[in-house]
Short mmCIF file of N, CA and C in Angstrom, two decimals:
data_model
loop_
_atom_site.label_atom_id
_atom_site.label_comp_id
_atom_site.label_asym_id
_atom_site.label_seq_id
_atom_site.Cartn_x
_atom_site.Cartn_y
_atom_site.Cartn_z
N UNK A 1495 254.63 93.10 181.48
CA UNK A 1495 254.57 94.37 180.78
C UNK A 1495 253.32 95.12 181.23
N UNK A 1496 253.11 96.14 181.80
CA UNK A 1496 252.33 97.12 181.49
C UNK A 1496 251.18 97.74 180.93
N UNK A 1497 250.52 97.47 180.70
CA UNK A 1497 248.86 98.30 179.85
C UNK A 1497 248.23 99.10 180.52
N UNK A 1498 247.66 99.58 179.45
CA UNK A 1498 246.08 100.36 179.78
C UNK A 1498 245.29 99.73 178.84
N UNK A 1499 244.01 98.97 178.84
CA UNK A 1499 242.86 98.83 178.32
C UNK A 1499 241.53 100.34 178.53
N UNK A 1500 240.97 100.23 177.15
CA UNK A 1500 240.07 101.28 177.35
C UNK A 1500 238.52 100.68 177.17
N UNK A 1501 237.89 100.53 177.46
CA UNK A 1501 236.41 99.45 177.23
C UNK A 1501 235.62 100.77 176.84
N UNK A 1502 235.02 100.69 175.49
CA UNK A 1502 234.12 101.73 174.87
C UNK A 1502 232.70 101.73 175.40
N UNK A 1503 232.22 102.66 175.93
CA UNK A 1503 230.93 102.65 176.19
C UNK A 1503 230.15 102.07 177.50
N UNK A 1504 230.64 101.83 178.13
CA UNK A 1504 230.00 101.68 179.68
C UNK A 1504 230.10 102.67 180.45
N UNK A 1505 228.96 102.19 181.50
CA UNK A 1505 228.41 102.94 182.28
C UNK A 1505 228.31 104.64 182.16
N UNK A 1506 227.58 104.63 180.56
CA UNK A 1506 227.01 106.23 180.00
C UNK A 1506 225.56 105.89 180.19
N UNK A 1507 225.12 106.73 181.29
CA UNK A 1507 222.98 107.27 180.99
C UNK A 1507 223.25 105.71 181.37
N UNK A 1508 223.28 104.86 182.51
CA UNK A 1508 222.87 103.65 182.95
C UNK A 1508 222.80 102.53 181.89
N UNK A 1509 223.58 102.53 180.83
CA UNK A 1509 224.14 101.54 179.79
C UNK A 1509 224.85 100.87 179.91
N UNK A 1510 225.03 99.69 180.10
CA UNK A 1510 226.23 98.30 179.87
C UNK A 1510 226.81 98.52 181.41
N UNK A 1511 226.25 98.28 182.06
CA UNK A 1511 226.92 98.56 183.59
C UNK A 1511 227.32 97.72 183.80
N UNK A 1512 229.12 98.59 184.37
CA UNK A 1512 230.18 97.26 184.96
C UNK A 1512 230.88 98.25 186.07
N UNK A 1513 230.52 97.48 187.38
CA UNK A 1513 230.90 98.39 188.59
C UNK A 1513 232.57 97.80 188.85
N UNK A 1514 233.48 98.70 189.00
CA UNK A 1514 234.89 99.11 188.43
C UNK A 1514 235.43 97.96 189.36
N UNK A 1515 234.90 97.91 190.53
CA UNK A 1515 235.21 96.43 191.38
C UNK A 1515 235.33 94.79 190.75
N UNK A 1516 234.07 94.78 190.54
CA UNK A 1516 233.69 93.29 190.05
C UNK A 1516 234.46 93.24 188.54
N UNK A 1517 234.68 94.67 187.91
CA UNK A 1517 235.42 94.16 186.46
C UNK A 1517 237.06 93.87 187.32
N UNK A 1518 237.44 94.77 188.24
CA UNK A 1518 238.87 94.35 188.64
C UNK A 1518 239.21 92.39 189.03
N UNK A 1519 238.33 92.55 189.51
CA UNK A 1519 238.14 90.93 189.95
C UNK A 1519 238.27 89.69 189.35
N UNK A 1520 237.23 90.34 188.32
CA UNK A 1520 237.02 89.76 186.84
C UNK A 1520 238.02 89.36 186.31
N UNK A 1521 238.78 90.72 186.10
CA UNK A 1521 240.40 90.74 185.26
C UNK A 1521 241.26 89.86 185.61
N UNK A 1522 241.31 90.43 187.32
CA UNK A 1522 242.51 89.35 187.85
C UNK A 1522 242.11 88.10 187.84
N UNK A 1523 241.42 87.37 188.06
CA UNK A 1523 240.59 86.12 187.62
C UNK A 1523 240.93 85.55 186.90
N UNK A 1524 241.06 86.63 185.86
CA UNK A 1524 241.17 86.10 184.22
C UNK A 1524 243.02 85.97 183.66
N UNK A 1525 243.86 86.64 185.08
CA UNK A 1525 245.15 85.93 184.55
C UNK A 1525 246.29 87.45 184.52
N UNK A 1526 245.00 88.27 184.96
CA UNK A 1526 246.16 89.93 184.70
C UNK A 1526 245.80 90.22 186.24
N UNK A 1527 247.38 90.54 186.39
CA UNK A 1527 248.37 91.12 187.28
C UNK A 1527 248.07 92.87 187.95
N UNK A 1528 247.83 92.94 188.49
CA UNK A 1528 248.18 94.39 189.45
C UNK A 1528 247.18 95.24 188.70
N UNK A 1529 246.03 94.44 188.62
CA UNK A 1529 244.81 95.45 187.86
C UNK A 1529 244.09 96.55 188.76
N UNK A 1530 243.79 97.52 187.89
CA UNK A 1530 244.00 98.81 188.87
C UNK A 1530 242.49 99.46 187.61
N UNK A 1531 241.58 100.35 188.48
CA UNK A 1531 240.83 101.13 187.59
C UNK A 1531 240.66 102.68 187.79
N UNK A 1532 240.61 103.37 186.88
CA UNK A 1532 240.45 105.03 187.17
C UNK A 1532 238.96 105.49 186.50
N UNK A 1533 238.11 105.82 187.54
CA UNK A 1533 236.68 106.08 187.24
C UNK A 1533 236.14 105.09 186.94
N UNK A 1534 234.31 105.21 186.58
CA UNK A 1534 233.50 104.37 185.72
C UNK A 1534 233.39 104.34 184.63
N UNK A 1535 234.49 104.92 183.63
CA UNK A 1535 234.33 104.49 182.33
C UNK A 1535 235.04 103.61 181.69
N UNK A 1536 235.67 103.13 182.22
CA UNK A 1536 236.20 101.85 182.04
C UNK A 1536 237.81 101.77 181.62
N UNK A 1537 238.89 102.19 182.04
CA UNK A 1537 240.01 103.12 182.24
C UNK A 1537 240.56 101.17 183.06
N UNK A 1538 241.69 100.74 182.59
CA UNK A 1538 242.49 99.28 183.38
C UNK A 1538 243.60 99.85 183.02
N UNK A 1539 244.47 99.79 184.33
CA UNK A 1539 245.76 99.69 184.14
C UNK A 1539 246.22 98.01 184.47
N UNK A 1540 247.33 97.55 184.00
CA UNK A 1540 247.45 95.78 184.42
C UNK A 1540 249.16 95.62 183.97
N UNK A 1541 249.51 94.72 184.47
CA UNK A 1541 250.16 93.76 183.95
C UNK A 1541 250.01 93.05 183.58
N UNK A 1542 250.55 92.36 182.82
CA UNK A 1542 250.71 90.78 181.87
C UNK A 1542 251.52 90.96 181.00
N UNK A 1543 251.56 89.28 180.41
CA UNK A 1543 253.01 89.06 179.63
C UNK A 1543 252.56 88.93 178.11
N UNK A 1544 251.19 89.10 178.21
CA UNK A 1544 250.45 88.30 176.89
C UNK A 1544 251.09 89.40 175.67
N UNK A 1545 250.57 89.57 174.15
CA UNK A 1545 250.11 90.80 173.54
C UNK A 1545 249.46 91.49 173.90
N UNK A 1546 249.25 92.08 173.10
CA UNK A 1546 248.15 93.81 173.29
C UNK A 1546 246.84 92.55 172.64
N UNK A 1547 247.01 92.08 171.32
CA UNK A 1547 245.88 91.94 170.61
C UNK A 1547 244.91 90.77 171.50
N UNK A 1548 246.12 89.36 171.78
CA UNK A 1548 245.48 88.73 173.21
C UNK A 1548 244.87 88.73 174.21
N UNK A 1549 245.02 90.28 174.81
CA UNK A 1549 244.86 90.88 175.88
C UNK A 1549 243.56 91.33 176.24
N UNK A 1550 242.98 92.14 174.43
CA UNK A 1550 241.80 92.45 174.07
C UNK A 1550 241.24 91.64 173.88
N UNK A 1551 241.44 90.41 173.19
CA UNK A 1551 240.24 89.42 173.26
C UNK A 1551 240.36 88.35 174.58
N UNK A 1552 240.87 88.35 175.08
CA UNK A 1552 240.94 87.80 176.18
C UNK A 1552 239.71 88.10 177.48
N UNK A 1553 239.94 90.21 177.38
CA UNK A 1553 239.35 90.85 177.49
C UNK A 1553 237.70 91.11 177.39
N UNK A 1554 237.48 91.10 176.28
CA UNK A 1554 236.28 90.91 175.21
C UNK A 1554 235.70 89.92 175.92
N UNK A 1555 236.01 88.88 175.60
CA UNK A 1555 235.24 87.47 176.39
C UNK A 1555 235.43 87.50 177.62
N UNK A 1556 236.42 88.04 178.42
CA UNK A 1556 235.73 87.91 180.21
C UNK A 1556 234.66 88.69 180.62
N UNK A 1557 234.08 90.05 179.74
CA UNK A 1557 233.30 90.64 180.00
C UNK A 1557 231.93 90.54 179.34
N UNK A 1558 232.03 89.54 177.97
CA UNK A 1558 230.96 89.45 177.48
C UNK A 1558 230.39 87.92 177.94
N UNK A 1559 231.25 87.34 178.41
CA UNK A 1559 230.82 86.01 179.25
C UNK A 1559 230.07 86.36 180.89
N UNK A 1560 231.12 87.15 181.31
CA UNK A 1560 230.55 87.38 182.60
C UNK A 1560 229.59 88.24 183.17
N UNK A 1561 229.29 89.62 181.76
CA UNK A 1561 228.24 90.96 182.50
C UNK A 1561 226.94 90.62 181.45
N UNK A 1562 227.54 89.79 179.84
CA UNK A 1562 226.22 89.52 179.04
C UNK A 1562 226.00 90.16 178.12
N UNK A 1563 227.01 91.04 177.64
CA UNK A 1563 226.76 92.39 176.58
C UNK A 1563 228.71 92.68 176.26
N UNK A 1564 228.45 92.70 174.45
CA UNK A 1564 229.82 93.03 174.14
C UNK A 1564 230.28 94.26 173.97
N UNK A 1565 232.07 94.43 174.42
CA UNK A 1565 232.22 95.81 174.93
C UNK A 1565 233.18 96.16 174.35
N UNK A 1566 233.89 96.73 173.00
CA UNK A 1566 234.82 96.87 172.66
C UNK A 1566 236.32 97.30 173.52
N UNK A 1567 237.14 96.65 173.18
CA UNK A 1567 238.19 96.94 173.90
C UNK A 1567 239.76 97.40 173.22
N UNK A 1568 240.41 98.64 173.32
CA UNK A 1568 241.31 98.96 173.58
C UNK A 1568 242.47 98.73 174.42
N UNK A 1569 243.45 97.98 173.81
CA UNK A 1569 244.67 97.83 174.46
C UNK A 1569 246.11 98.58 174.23
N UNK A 1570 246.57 99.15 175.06
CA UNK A 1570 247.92 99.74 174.27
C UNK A 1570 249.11 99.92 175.39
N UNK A 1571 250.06 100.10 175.27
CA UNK A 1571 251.14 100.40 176.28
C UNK A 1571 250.81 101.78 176.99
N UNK A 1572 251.64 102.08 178.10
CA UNK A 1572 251.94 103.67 178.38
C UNK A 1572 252.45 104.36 177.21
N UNK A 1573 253.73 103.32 176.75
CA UNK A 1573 254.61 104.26 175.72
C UNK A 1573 253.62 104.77 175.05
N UNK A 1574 252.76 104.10 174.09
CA UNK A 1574 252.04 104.48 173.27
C UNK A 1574 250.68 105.78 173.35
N UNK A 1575 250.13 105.55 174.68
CA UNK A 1575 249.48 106.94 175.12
C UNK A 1575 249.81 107.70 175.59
N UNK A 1576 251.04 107.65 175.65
CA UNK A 1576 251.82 108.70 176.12
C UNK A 1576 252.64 109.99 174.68
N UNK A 1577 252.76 108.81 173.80
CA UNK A 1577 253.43 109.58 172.34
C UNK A 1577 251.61 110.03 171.93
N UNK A 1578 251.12 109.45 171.69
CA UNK A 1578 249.43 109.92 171.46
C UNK A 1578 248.75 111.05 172.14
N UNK A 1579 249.31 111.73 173.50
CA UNK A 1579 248.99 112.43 174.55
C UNK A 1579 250.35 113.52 173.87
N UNK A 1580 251.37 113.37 173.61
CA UNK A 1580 252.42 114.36 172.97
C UNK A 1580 252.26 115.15 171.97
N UNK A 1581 251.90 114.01 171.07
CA UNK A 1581 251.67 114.48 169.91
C UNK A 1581 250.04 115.50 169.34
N UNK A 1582 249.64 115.74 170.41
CA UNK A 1582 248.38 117.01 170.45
C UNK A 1582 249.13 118.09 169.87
N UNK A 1583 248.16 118.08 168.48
CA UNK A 1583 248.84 119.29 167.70
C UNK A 1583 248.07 120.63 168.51
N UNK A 1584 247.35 120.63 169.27
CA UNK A 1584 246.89 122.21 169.77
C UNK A 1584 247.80 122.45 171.16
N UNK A 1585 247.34 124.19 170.75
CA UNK A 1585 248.14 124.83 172.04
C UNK A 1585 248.12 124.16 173.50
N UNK A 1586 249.17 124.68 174.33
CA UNK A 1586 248.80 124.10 175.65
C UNK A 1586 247.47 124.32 176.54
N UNK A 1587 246.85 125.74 176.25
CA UNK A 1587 245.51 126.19 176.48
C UNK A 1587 244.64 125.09 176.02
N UNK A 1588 244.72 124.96 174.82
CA UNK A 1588 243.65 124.07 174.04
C UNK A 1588 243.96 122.86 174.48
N UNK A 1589 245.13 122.06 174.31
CA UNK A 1589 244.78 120.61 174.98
C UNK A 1589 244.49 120.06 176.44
N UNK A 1590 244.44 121.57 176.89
CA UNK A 1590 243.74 121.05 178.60
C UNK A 1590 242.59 120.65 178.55
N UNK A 1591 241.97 121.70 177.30
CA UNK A 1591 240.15 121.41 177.16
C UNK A 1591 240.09 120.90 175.75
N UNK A 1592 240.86 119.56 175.53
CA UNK A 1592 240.58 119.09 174.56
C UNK A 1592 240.09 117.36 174.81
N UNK A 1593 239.82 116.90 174.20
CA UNK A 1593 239.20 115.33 174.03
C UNK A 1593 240.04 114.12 172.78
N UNK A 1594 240.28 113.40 173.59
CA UNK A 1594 241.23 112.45 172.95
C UNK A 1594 240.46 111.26 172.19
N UNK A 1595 239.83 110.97 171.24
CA UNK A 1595 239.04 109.80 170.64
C UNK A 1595 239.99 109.09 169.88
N UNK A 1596 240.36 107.90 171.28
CA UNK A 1596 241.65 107.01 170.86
C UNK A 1596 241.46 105.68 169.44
N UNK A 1597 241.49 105.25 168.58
CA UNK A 1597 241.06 104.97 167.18
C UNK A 1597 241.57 103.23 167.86
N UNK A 1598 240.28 102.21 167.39
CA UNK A 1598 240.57 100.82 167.50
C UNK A 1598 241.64 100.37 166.22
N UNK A 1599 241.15 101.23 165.04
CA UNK A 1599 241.93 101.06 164.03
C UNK A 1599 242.12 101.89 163.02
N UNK A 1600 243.28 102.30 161.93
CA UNK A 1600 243.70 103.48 161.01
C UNK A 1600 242.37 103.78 160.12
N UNK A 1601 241.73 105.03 160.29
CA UNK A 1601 240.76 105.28 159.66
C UNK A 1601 241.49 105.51 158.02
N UNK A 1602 240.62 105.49 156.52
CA UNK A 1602 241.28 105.14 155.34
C UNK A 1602 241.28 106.78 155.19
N UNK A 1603 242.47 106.88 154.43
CA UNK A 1603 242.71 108.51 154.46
C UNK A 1603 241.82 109.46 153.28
N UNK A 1604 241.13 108.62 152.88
CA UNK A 1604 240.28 109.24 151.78
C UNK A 1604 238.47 109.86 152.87
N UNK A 1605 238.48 108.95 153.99
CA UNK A 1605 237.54 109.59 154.55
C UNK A 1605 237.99 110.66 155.86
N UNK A 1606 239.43 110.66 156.07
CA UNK A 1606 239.77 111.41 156.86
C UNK A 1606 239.66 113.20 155.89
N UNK A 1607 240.28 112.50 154.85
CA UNK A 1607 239.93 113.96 154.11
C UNK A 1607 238.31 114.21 154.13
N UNK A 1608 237.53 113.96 153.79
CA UNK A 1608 236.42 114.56 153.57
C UNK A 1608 236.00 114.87 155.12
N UNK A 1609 236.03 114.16 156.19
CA UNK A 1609 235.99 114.49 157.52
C UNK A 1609 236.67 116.27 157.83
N UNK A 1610 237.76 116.15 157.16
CA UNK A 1610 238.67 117.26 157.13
C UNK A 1610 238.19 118.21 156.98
N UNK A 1611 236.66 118.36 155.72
CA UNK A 1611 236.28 119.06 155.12
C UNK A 1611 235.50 120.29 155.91
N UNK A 1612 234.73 118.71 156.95
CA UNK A 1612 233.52 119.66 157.60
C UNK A 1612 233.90 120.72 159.16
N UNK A 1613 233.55 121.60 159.04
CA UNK A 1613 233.66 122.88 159.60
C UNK A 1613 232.96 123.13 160.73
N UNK A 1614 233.04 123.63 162.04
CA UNK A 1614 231.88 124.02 163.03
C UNK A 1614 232.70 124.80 163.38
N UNK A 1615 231.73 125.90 163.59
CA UNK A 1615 232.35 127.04 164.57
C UNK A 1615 233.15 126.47 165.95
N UNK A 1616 233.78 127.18 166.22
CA UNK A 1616 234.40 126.99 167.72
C UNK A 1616 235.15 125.67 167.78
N UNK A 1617 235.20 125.04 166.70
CA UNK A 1617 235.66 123.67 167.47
C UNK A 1617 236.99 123.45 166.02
N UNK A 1618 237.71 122.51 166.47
CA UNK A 1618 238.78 122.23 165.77
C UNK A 1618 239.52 120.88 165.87
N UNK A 1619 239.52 120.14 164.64
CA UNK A 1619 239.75 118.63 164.61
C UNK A 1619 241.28 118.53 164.12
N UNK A 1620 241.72 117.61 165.09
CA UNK A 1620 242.93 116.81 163.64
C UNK A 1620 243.32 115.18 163.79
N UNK A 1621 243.20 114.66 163.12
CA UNK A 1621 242.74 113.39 163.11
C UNK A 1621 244.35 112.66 162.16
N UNK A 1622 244.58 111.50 163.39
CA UNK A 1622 245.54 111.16 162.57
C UNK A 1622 245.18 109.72 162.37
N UNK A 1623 246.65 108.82 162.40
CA UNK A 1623 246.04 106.88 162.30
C UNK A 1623 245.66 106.01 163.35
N UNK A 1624 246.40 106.99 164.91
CA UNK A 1624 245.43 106.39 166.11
C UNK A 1624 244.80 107.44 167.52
N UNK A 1625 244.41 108.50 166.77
CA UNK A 1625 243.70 109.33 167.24
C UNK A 1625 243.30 110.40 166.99
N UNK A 1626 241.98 110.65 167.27
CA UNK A 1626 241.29 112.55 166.88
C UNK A 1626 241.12 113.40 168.26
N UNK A 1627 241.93 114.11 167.47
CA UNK A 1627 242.26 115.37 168.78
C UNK A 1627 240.91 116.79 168.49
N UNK A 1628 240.22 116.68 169.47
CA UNK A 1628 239.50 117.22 169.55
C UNK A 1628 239.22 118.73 170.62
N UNK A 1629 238.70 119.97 169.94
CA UNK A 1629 238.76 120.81 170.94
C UNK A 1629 237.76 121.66 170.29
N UNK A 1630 236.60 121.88 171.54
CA UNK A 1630 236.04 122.72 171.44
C UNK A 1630 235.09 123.88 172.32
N UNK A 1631 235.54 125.13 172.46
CA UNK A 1631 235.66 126.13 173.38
C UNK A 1631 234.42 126.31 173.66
N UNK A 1632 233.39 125.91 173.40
CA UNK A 1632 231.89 126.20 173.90
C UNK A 1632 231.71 124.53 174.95
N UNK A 1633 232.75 123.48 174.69
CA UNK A 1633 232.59 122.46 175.75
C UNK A 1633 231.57 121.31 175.40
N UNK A 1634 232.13 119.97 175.52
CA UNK A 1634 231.57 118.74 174.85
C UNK A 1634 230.38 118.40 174.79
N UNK A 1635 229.51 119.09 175.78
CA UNK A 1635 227.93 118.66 175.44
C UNK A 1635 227.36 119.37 174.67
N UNK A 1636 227.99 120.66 173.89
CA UNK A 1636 227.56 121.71 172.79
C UNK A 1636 227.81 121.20 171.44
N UNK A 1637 228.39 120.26 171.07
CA UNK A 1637 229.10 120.36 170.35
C UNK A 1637 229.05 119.15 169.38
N UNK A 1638 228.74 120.00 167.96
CA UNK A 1638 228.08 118.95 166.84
C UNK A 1638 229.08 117.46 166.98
N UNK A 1639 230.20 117.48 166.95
CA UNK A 1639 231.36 116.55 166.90
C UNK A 1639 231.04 115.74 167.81
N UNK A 1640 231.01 114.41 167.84
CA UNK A 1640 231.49 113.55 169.45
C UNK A 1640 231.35 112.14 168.73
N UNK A 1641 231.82 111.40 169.83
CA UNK A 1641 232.74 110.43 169.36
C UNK A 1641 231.78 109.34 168.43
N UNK A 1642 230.58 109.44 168.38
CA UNK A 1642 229.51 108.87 167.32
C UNK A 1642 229.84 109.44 166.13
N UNK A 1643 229.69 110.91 166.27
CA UNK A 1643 229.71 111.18 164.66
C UNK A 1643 231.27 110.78 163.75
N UNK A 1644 232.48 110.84 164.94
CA UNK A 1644 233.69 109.97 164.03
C UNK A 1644 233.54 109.14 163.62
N UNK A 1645 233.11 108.07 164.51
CA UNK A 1645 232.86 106.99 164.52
C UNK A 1645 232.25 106.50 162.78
N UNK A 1646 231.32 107.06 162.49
CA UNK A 1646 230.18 106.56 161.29
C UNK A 1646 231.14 107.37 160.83
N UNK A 1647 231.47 108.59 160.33
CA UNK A 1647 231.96 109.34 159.22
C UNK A 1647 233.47 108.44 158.65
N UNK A 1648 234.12 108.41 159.61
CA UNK A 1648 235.43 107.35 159.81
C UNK A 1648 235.41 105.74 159.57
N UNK A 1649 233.83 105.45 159.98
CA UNK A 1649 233.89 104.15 159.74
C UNK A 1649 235.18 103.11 160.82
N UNK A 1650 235.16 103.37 162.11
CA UNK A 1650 236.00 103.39 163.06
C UNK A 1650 235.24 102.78 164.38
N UNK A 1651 235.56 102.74 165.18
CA UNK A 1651 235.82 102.37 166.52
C UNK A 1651 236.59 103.58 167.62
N UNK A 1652 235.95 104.00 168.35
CA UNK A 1652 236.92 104.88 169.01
C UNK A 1652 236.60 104.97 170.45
N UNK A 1653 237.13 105.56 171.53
CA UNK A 1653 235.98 105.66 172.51
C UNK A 1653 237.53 106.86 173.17
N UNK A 1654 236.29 108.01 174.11
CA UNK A 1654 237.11 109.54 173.85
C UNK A 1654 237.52 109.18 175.16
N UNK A 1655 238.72 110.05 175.97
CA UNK A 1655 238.91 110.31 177.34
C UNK A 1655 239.45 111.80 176.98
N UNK A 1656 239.28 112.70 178.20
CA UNK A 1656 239.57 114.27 178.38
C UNK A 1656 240.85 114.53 178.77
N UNK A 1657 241.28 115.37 178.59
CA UNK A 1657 242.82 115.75 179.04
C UNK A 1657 243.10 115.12 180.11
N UNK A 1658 242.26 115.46 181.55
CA UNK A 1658 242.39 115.27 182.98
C UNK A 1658 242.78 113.68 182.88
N UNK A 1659 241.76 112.67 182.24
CA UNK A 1659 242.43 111.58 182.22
C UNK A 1659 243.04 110.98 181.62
N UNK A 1660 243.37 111.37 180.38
CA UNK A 1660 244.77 110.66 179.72
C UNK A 1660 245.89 111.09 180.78
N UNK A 1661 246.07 112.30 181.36
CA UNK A 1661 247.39 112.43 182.21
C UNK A 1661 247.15 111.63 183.26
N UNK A 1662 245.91 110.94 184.21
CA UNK A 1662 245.83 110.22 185.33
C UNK A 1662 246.38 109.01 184.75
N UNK A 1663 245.55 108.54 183.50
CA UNK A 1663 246.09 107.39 183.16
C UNK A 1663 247.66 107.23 183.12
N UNK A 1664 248.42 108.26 182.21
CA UNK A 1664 249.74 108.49 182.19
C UNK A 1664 250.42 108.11 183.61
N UNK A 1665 249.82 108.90 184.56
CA UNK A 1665 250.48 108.86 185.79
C UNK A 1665 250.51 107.66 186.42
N UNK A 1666 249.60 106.76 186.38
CA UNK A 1666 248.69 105.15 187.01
C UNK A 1666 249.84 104.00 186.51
N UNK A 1667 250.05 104.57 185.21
CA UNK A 1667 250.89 103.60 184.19
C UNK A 1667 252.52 103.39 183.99
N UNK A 1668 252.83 105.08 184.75
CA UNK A 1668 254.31 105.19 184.46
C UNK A 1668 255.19 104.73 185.44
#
């Protein structure tokens, strides 16, 4: 079967460095099939027969055994980032320049509401049980929102990719 793994937080500002080679290596090493990477942020396409949830901890420990530092991991099908990539409630304008902060797990809907609450100019949230769709027209390094402040407000796990690469991924996977 098919995946994409998403590994949160490497190689940002020279942090948790894992050069996209030695993690491919790693992977296949570790038992997954036709492993493939898009950029340095940590983007696996693979095969295997395992689960999703297996997959991630499987995951988890080849990289925290082998680089020395733990790295959260995201596992999910195409199908699934692909209905997650559909389901962008903004215009087609807006989800070109929008940001996908894919959710490790269902944030509780009592803090999605109050999340709901808060307001910034220019920018516009909608947050569902496995992702916050994010867009904002002044552009991601302006911009009070990013994937920390979900993170704590949500009480979550998330780690973002941009339009450009959820569709590469899409494409890598299908």
């Amino acid at each position: 079967m098919k995946y994409i793994a998403l590994l949160r937080g490497i190689n940002v500002s020279g942090h948790k460095k894992i050069p996209m080679a030695e993690l491919r290596t790693l992977l296949t090493g570790s038992g997954l099939e036709n492993v493939q990477t898009y950029i340095q942020t940590g983007n696996v396409i693979f095969d295997a027969a395992a689960s999703a949830e297996i997959l991630k901890n499987q995951i988890e420990v080849a990289v925290k055994k082998h680089f020395g530092f733990d790295v959260p991991v995201l596992v999910i099908t195409p199908k699934v980032l692909r209905q997650i990539f559909d389901d962008c409630p903004f215009s087609e304008e807006k989800k070109q320049n929008s940001y996908f902060s894919l959710l490790y797990d269902a944030p509780k809907q009592e803090l999605i509401d109050v999340v709901a609450e808060i307001k910034y100019p220019n920018e516009e949230v909608s947050i569902t049980k496995n992702c916050i769709y994010f867009y904002c027209s002044t552009g991601y390094g302006k911009t009070k929102y990013n994937n920390n402040f979900f993170e704590k407000k949500l009480n979550v796990t998330a780690t973002a990719r941009n339009y450009k690469t959820m569709l590469k991924l899409l494409s890598l996977s299908e």
